[in-house]
Amino acid sequence: MLTWVDLLALLSLAVGLAWGFRSGLQGAFAGLGVVLYLLLAQVGFVGPWWGLGLGLLLGLLGKSLPLPSLSQGLEALLGSLGGFLLGLFLALAIWTGYPWEKTAAGTLRYPSLSLPTPVYDGVSQSPFAREAFRLAWTSPWLRRALDLGQP
């Protein structure tokens, strides 16, 4: 059964995809921004200010560069791909953005027991949150980009 956490994450994925389809090349630039942010995170430039600055820079470039005209279908496809990447990154950030803790045995507990009960229930009963956290934790690229900390 989906929880409120899943609904928020899936809504961000759907909005990213729809926005990318409607915006065309701007959505493609947003997807490129997500990819560049993942690359920058690997060298230590992690945080919302880097992502926001990169997004604003790519948005400015997308508006000011004299790009050739593409067919409407190709532009929608590129925009949808970029919007999907943006929405997927936002969904992963929502699913993995809750605190985790190390137990006395040295294992990870996600979500942390220190969360308020409604938040803990929403995250712990989510069919996607634990799997998304496991994926992000085992991938060094995603762990750095989502700023989950060190093992």
mmCIF file with all atom_site columns, C-alpha atoms in Angstrom:
data_model
loop_
_atom_site.group_PDB
_atom_site.id
_atom_site.type_symbol
_atom_site.label_atom_id
_atom_site.label_alt_id
_atom_site.label_comp_id
_atom_site.label_asym_id
_atom_site.label_entity_id
_atom_site.label_seq_id
_atom_site.pdbx_PDB_ins_code
_atom_site.Cartn_x
_atom_site.Cartn_y
_atom_site.Cartn_z
_atom_site.occupancy
_atom_site.B_iso_or_equiv
_atom_site.pdbx_formal_charge
_atom_site.auth_seq_id
_atom_site.auth_comp_id
_atom_site.auth_asym_id
_atom_site.auth_atom_id
_atom_site.pdbx_PDB_model_num
ATOM 1   C CA . MET A 1 1   ? 0.000  0.000  0.000   1.00 0.00 ? 1   MET A CA 1
ATOM 2   C CA . LEU A 1 2   ? 1.327  3.427  -0.900  1.00 0.00 ? 2   LEU A CA 1
ATOM 3   C CA . THR A 1 3   ? 2.001  5.907  1.889   1.00 0.00 ? 3   THR A CA 1
ATOM 4   C CA . TRP A 1 4   ? 2.099  9.683  1.852   1.00 0.00 ? 4   TRP A CA 1
ATOM 5   C CA . VAL A 1 5   ? 5.867  9.536  1.255   1.00 0.00 ? 5   VAL A CA 1
ATOM 6   C CA . ASP A 1 6   ? 5.322  7.477  -1.891  1.00 0.00 ? 6   ASP A CA 1
ATOM 7   C CA . LEU A 1 7   ? 2.607  9.818  -3.106  1.00 0.00 ? 7   LEU A CA 1
ATOM 8   C CA . LEU A 1 8   ? 4.900  12.833 -2.721  1.00 0.00 ? 8   LEU A CA 1
ATOM 9   C CA . ALA A 1 9   ? 7.765  11.083 -4.504  1.00 0.00 ? 9   ALA A CA 1
ATOM 10  C CA . LEU A 1 10  ? 5.605  9.761  -7.333  1.00 0.00 ? 10  LEU A CA 1
ATOM 11  C CA . LEU A 1 11  ? 3.960  13.181 -7.694  1.00 0.00 ? 11  LEU A CA 1
ATOM 12  C CA . SER A 1 12  ? 7.379  14.799 -8.109  1.00 0.00 ? 12  SER A CA 1
ATOM 13  C CA . LEU A 1 13  ? 8.286  12.178 -10.707 1.00 0.00 ? 13  LEU A CA 1
ATOM 14  C CA . ALA A 1 14  ? 5.033  12.780 -12.611 1.00 0.00 ? 14  ALA A CA 1
ATOM 15  C CA . VAL A 1 15  ? 5.360  16.565 -12.437 1.00 0.00 ? 15  VAL A CA 1
ATOM 16  C CA . GLY A 1 16  ? 8.969  16.382 -13.658 1.00 0.00 ? 16  GLY A CA 1
ATOM 17  C CA . LEU A 1 17  ? 7.954  14.209 -16.580 1.00 0.00 ? 17  LEU A CA 1
ATOM 18  C CA . ALA A 1 18  ? 4.964  16.382 -17.504 1.00 0.00 ? 18  ALA A CA 1
ATOM 19  C CA . TRP A 1 19  ? 6.975  19.586 -17.173 1.00 0.00 ? 19  TRP A CA 1
ATOM 20  C CA . GLY A 1 20  ? 9.755  18.154 -19.324 1.00 0.00 ? 20  GLY A CA 1
ATOM 21  C CA . PHE A 1 21  ? 7.264  17.145 -22.024 1.00 0.00 ? 21  PHE A CA 1
ATOM 22  C CA . ARG A 1 22  ? 5.693  20.600 -22.053 1.00 0.00 ? 22  ARG A CA 1
ATOM 23  C CA . SER A 1 23  ? 8.923  22.590 -21.845 1.00 0.00 ? 23  SER A CA 1
ATOM 24  C CA . GLY A 1 24  ? 10.897 20.751 -24.523 1.00 0.00 ? 24  GLY A CA 1
ATOM 25  C CA . LEU A 1 25  ? 14.541 21.813 -24.616 1.00 0.00 ? 25  LEU A CA 1
ATOM 26  C CA . GLN A 1 26  ? 14.327 23.485 -21.217 1.00 0.00 ? 26  GLN A CA 1
ATOM 27  C CA . GLY A 1 27  ? 13.457 20.088 -19.769 1.00 0.00 ? 27  GLY A CA 1
ATOM 28  C CA . ALA A 1 28  ? 16.401 18.571 -21.595 1.00 0.00 ? 28  ALA A CA 1
ATOM 29  C CA . PHE A 1 29  ? 18.665 21.193 -20.028 1.00 0.00 ? 29  PHE A CA 1
ATOM 30  C CA . ALA A 1 30  ? 17.188 20.368 -16.605 1.00 0.00 ? 30  ALA A CA 1
ATOM 31  C CA . GLY A 1 31  ? 18.054 16.694 -17.127 1.00 0.00 ? 31  GLY A CA 1
ATOM 32  C CA . LEU A 1 32  ? 21.533 17.712 -18.199 1.00 0.00 ? 32  LEU A CA 1
ATOM 33  C CA . GLY A 1 33  ? 21.738 19.747 -14.991 1.00 0.00 ? 33  GLY A CA 1
ATOM 34  C CA . VAL A 1 34  ? 20.921 16.666 -12.922 1.00 0.00 ? 34  VAL A CA 1
ATOM 35  C CA . VAL A 1 35  ? 23.634 14.687 -14.690 1.00 0.00 ? 35  VAL A CA 1
ATOM 36  C CA . LEU A 1 36  ? 26.157 17.515 -14.211 1.00 0.00 ? 36  LEU A CA 1
ATOM 37  C CA . TYR A 1 37  ? 25.177 17.798 -10.537 1.00 0.00 ? 37  TYR A CA 1
ATOM 38  C CA . LEU A 1 38  ? 25.830 14.063 -10.102 1.00 0.00 ? 38  LEU A CA 1
ATOM 39  C CA . LEU A 1 39  ? 29.275 14.575 -11.652 1.00 0.00 ? 39  LEU A CA 1
ATOM 40  C CA . LEU A 1 40  ? 30.042 17.649 -9.544  1.00 0.00 ? 40  LEU A CA 1
ATOM 41  C CA . ALA A 1 41  ? 28.996 15.814 -6.377  1.00 0.00 ? 41  ALA A CA 1
ATOM 42  C CA . GLN A 1 42  ? 31.744 13.288 -6.985  1.00 0.00 ? 42  GLN A CA 1
ATOM 43  C CA . VAL A 1 43  ? 34.412 15.969 -6.584  1.00 0.00 ? 43  VAL A CA 1
ATOM 44  C CA . GLY A 1 44  ? 32.858 17.504 -3.481  1.00 0.00 ? 44  GLY A CA 1
ATOM 45  C CA . PHE A 1 45  ? 30.432 20.130 -4.751  1.00 0.00 ? 45  PHE A CA 1
ATOM 46  C CA . VAL A 1 46  ? 27.394 18.801 -2.868  1.00 0.00 ? 46  VAL A CA 1
ATOM 47  C CA . GLY A 1 47  ? 24.432 20.733 -1.591  1.00 0.00 ? 47  GLY A CA 1
ATOM 48  C CA . PRO A 1 48  ? 21.322 22.570 -2.658  1.00 0.00 ? 48  PRO A CA 1
ATOM 49  C CA . TRP A 1 49  ? 23.177 25.778 -3.563  1.00 0.00 ? 49  TRP A CA 1
ATOM 50  C CA . TRP A 1 50  ? 25.310 23.975 -6.144  1.00 0.00 ? 50  TRP A CA 1
ATOM 51  C CA . GLY A 1 51  ? 22.255 22.344 -7.672  1.00 0.00 ? 51  GLY A CA 1
ATOM 52  C CA . LEU A 1 52  ? 20.312 25.609 -7.708  1.00 0.00 ? 52  LEU A CA 1
ATOM 53  C CA . GLY A 1 53  ? 23.220 27.542 -9.217  1.00 0.00 ? 53  GLY A CA 1
ATOM 54  C CA . LEU A 1 54  ? 23.774 24.893 -11.858 1.00 0.00 ? 54  LEU A CA 1
ATOM 55  C CA . GLY A 1 55  ? 20.065 24.854 -12.690 1.00 0.00 ? 55  GLY A CA 1
ATOM 56  C CA . LEU A 1 56  ? 19.944 28.638 -13.044 1.00 0.00 ? 56  LEU A CA 1
ATOM 57  C CA . LEU A 1 57  ? 23.053 28.652 -15.221 1.00 0.00 ? 57  LEU A CA 1
ATOM 58  C CA . LEU A 1 58  ? 21.715 25.953 -17.532 1.00 0.00 ? 58  LEU A CA 1
ATOM 59  C CA . GLY A 1 59  ? 18.332 27.678 -17.674 1.00 0.00 ? 59  GLY A CA 1
ATOM 60  C CA . LEU A 1 60  ? 20.029 30.908 -18.688 1.00 0.00 ? 60  LEU A CA 1
ATOM 61  C CA . LEU A 1 61  ? 22.061 29.071 -21.324 1.00 0.00 ? 61  LEU A CA 1
ATOM 62  C CA . GLY A 1 62  ? 18.965 27.305 -22.627 1.00 0.00 ? 62  GLY A CA 1
ATOM 63  C CA . LYS A 1 63  ? 17.148 30.610 -23.057 1.00 0.00 ? 63  LYS A CA 1
ATOM 64  C CA . SER A 1 64  ? 20.010 32.610 -24.533 1.00 0.00 ? 64  SER A CA 1
ATOM 65  C CA . LEU A 1 65  ? 21.746 30.144 -26.872 1.00 0.00 ? 65  LEU A CA 1
ATOM 66  C CA . PRO A 1 66  ? 20.611 30.225 -30.500 1.00 0.00 ? 66  PRO A CA 1
ATOM 67  C CA . LEU A 1 67  ? 19.712 26.552 -30.731 1.00 0.00 ? 67  LEU A CA 1
ATOM 68  C CA . PRO A 1 68  ? 18.575 25.022 -34.014 1.00 0.00 ? 68  PRO A CA 1
ATOM 69  C CA . SER A 1 69  ? 14.914 24.234 -34.429 1.00 0.00 ? 69  SER A CA 1
ATOM 70  C CA . LEU A 1 70  ? 14.040 20.644 -33.728 1.00 0.00 ? 70  LEU A CA 1
ATOM 71  C CA . SER A 1 71  ? 10.925 18.794 -34.701 1.00 0.00 ? 71  SER A CA 1
ATOM 72  C CA . GLN A 1 72  ? 8.141  18.979 -32.159 1.00 0.00 ? 72  GLN A CA 1
ATOM 73  C CA . GLY A 1 73  ? 8.336  15.239 -31.467 1.00 0.00 ? 73  GLY A CA 1
ATOM 74  C CA . LEU A 1 74  ? 12.103 15.233 -30.915 1.00 0.00 ? 74  LEU A CA 1
ATOM 75  C CA . GLU A 1 75  ? 11.894 18.255 -28.656 1.00 0.00 ? 75  GLU A CA 1
ATOM 76  C CA . ALA A 1 76  ? 9.125  16.611 -26.610 1.00 0.00 ? 76  ALA A CA 1
ATOM 77  C CA . LEU A 1 77  ? 11.170 13.419 -26.360 1.00 0.00 ? 77  LEU A CA 1
ATOM 78  C CA . LEU A 1 78  ? 14.311 15.223 -25.175 1.00 0.00 ? 78  LEU A CA 1
ATOM 79  C CA . GLY A 1 79  ? 12.284 17.304 -22.747 1.00 0.00 ? 79  GLY A CA 1
ATOM 80  C CA . SER A 1 80  ? 10.509 14.224 -21.409 1.00 0.00 ? 80  SER A CA 1
ATOM 81  C CA . LEU A 1 81  ? 13.835 12.487 -20.844 1.00 0.00 ? 81  LEU A CA 1
ATOM 82  C CA . GLY A 1 82  ? 15.239 15.496 -19.011 1.00 0.00 ? 82  GLY A CA 1
ATOM 83  C CA . GLY A 1 83  ? 12.067 15.918 -16.973 1.00 0.00 ? 83  GLY A CA 1
ATOM 84  C CA . PHE A 1 84  ? 12.120 12.229 -16.082 1.00 0.00 ? 84  PHE A CA 1
ATOM 85  C CA . LEU A 1 85  ? 15.716 12.531 -14.827 1.00 0.00 ? 85  LEU A CA 1
ATOM 86  C CA . LEU A 1 86  ? 14.781 15.581 -12.785 1.00 0.00 ? 86  LEU A CA 1
ATOM 87  C CA . GLY A 1 87  ? 11.667 13.926 -11.355 1.00 0.00 ? 87  GLY A CA 1
ATOM 88  C CA . LEU A 1 88  ? 13.532 10.710 -10.583 1.00 0.00 ? 88  LEU A CA 1
ATOM 89  C CA . PHE A 1 89  ? 16.241 12.602 -8.724  1.00 0.00 ? 89  PHE A CA 1
ATOM 90  C CA . LEU A 1 90  ? 13.606 14.500 -6.724  1.00 0.00 ? 90  LEU A CA 1
ATOM 91  C CA . ALA A 1 91  ? 11.760 11.259 -5.937  1.00 0.00 ? 91  ALA A CA 1
ATOM 92  C CA . LEU A 1 92  ? 14.996 9.642  -4.737  1.00 0.00 ? 92  LEU A CA 1
ATOM 93  C CA . ALA A 1 93  ? 15.691 12.696 -2.597  1.00 0.00 ? 93  ALA A CA 1
ATOM 94  C CA . ILE A 1 94  ? 12.242 12.396 -1.007  1.00 0.00 ? 94  ILE A CA 1
ATOM 95  C CA . TRP A 1 95  ? 12.534 8.655  -0.395  1.00 0.00 ? 95  TRP A CA 1
ATOM 96  C CA . THR A 1 96  ? 16.051 8.854  1.052   1.00 0.00 ? 96  THR A CA 1
ATOM 97  C CA . GLY A 1 97  ? 15.889 12.224 2.784   1.00 0.00 ? 97  GLY A CA 1
ATOM 98  C CA . TYR A 1 98  ? 14.833 10.951 6.203   1.00 0.00 ? 98  TYR A CA 1
ATOM 99  C CA . PRO A 1 99  ? 17.355 10.311 9.001   1.00 0.00 ? 99  PRO A CA 1
ATOM 100 C CA . TRP A 1 100 ? 19.002 6.938  9.402   1.00 0.00 ? 100 TRP A CA 1
ATOM 101 C CA . GLU A 1 101 ? 20.996 5.578  12.321  1.00 0.00 ? 101 GLU A CA 1
ATOM 102 C CA . LYS A 1 102 ? 23.556 2.925  13.135  1.00 0.00 ? 102 LYS A CA 1
ATOM 103 C CA . THR A 1 103 ? 22.465 0.281  15.605  1.00 0.00 ? 103 THR A CA 1
ATOM 104 C CA . ALA A 1 104 ? 24.624 -1.140 18.385  1.00 0.00 ? 104 ALA A CA 1
ATOM 105 C CA . ALA A 1 105 ? 25.350 -4.131 16.138  1.00 0.00 ? 105 ALA A CA 1
ATOM 106 C CA . GLY A 1 106 ? 26.811 -1.796 13.504  1.00 0.00 ? 106 GLY A CA 1
ATOM 107 C CA . THR A 1 107 ? 23.985 -2.141 10.981  1.00 0.00 ? 107 THR A CA 1
ATOM 108 C CA . LEU A 1 108 ? 21.943 0.664  9.475   1.00 0.00 ? 108 LEU A CA 1
ATOM 109 C CA . ARG A 1 109 ? 18.385 1.361  10.501  1.00 0.00 ? 109 ARG A CA 1
ATOM 110 C CA . TYR A 1 110 ? 16.289 3.293  8.040   1.00 0.00 ? 110 TYR A CA 1
ATOM 111 C CA . PRO A 1 111 ? 14.296 5.261  9.019   1.00 0.00 ? 111 PRO A CA 1
ATOM 112 C CA . SER A 1 112 ? 15.583 6.362  12.383  1.00 0.00 ? 112 SER A CA 1
ATOM 113 C CA . LEU A 1 113 ? 13.491 5.606  15.454  1.00 0.00 ? 113 LEU A CA 1
ATOM 114 C CA . SER A 1 114 ? 13.831 9.228  16.526  1.00 0.00 ? 114 SER A CA 1
ATOM 115 C CA . LEU A 1 115 ? 11.342 10.385 13.891  1.00 0.00 ? 115 LEU A CA 1
ATOM 116 C CA . PRO A 1 116 ? 7.827  11.373 14.973  1.00 0.00 ? 116 PRO A CA 1
ATOM 117 C CA . THR A 1 117 ? 5.395  8.463  14.764  1.00 0.00 ? 117 THR A CA 1
ATOM 118 C CA . PRO A 1 118 ? 3.414  9.601  11.677  1.00 0.00 ? 118 PRO A CA 1
ATOM 119 C CA . VAL A 1 119 ? 6.625  10.277 9.744   1.00 0.00 ? 119 VAL A CA 1
ATOM 120 C CA . TYR A 1 120 ? 8.215  7.004  10.871  1.00 0.00 ? 120 TYR A CA 1
ATOM 121 C CA . ASP A 1 121 ? 5.094  5.061  9.897   1.00 0.00 ? 121 ASP A CA 1
ATOM 122 C CA . GLY A 1 122 ? 4.933  6.722  6.479   1.00 0.00 ? 122 GLY A CA 1
ATOM 123 C CA . VAL A 1 123 ? 8.553  5.938  5.687   1.00 0.00 ? 123 VAL A CA 1
ATOM 124 C CA . SER A 1 124 ? 8.755  2.480  7.243   1.00 0.00 ? 124 SER A CA 1
ATOM 125 C CA . GLN A 1 125 ? 5.558  1.227  5.567   1.00 0.00 ? 125 GLN A CA 1
ATOM 126 C CA . SER A 1 126 ? 6.566  2.564  2.171   1.00 0.00 ? 126 SER A CA 1
ATOM 127 C CA . PRO A 1 127 ? 7.239  -0.192 -0.368  1.00 0.00 ? 127 PRO A CA 1
ATOM 128 C CA . PHE A 1 128 ? 9.802  2.037  -2.121  1.00 0.00 ? 128 PHE A CA 1
ATOM 129 C CA . ALA A 1 129 ? 11.638 4.037  0.572   1.00 0.00 ? 129 ALA A CA 1
ATOM 130 C CA . ARG A 1 130 ? 13.807 1.270  2.016   1.00 0.00 ? 130 ARG A CA 1
ATOM 131 C CA . GLU A 1 131 ? 14.719 -0.032 -1.422  1.00 0.00 ? 131 GLU A CA 1
ATOM 132 C CA . ALA A 1 132 ? 15.550 3.485  -2.638  1.00 0.00 ? 132 ALA A CA 1
ATOM 133 C CA . PHE A 1 133 ? 17.689 4.061  0.458   1.00 0.00 ? 133 PHE A CA 1
ATOM 134 C CA . ARG A 1 134 ? 19.484 0.737  -0.097  1.00 0.00 ? 134 ARG A CA 1
ATOM 135 C CA . LEU A 1 135 ? 20.121 1.652  -3.729  1.00 0.00 ? 135 LEU A CA 1
ATOM 136 C CA . ALA A 1 136 ? 21.423 5.101  -2.802  1.00 0.00 ? 136 ALA A CA 1
ATOM 137 C CA . TRP A 1 137 ? 23.537 3.762  0.066   1.00 0.00 ? 137 TRP A CA 1
ATOM 138 C CA . THR A 1 138 ? 25.229 1.073  -2.028  1.00 0.00 ? 138 THR A CA 1
ATOM 139 C CA . SER A 1 139 ? 25.919 3.439  -4.926  1.00 0.00 ? 139 SER A CA 1
ATOM 140 C CA . PRO A 1 140 ? 28.793 5.817  -4.081  1.00 0.00 ? 140 PRO A CA 1
ATOM 141 C CA . TRP A 1 141 ? 27.613 8.252  -6.776  1.00 0.00 ? 141 TRP A CA 1
ATOM 142 C CA . LEU A 1 142 ? 24.109 8.569  -5.362  1.00 0.00 ? 142 LEU A CA 1
ATOM 143 C CA . ARG A 1 143 ? 25.326 8.559  -1.764  1.00 0.00 ? 143 ARG A CA 1
ATOM 144 C CA . ARG A 1 144 ? 27.524 11.576 -2.468  1.00 0.00 ? 144 ARG A CA 1
ATOM 145 C CA . ALA A 1 145 ? 24.906 13.378 -4.565  1.00 0.00 ? 145 ALA A CA 1
ATOM 146 C CA . LEU A 1 146 ? 22.154 12.863 -2.005  1.00 0.00 ? 146 LEU A CA 1
ATOM 147 C CA . ASP A 1 147 ? 24.594 13.662 0.822   1.00 0.00 ? 147 ASP A CA 1
ATOM 148 C CA . LEU A 1 148 ? 23.777 10.554 2.852   1.00 0.00 ? 148 LEU A CA 1
ATOM 149 C CA . GLY A 1 149 ? 27.087 10.514 4.691   1.00 0.00 ? 149 GLY A CA 1
ATOM 150 C CA . GLN A 1 150 ? 29.871 7.994  4.866   1.00 0.00 ? 150 GLN A CA 1
ATOM 151 C CA . PRO A 1 151 ? 29.502 4.290  5.731   1.00 0.00 ? 151 PRO A CA 1
#
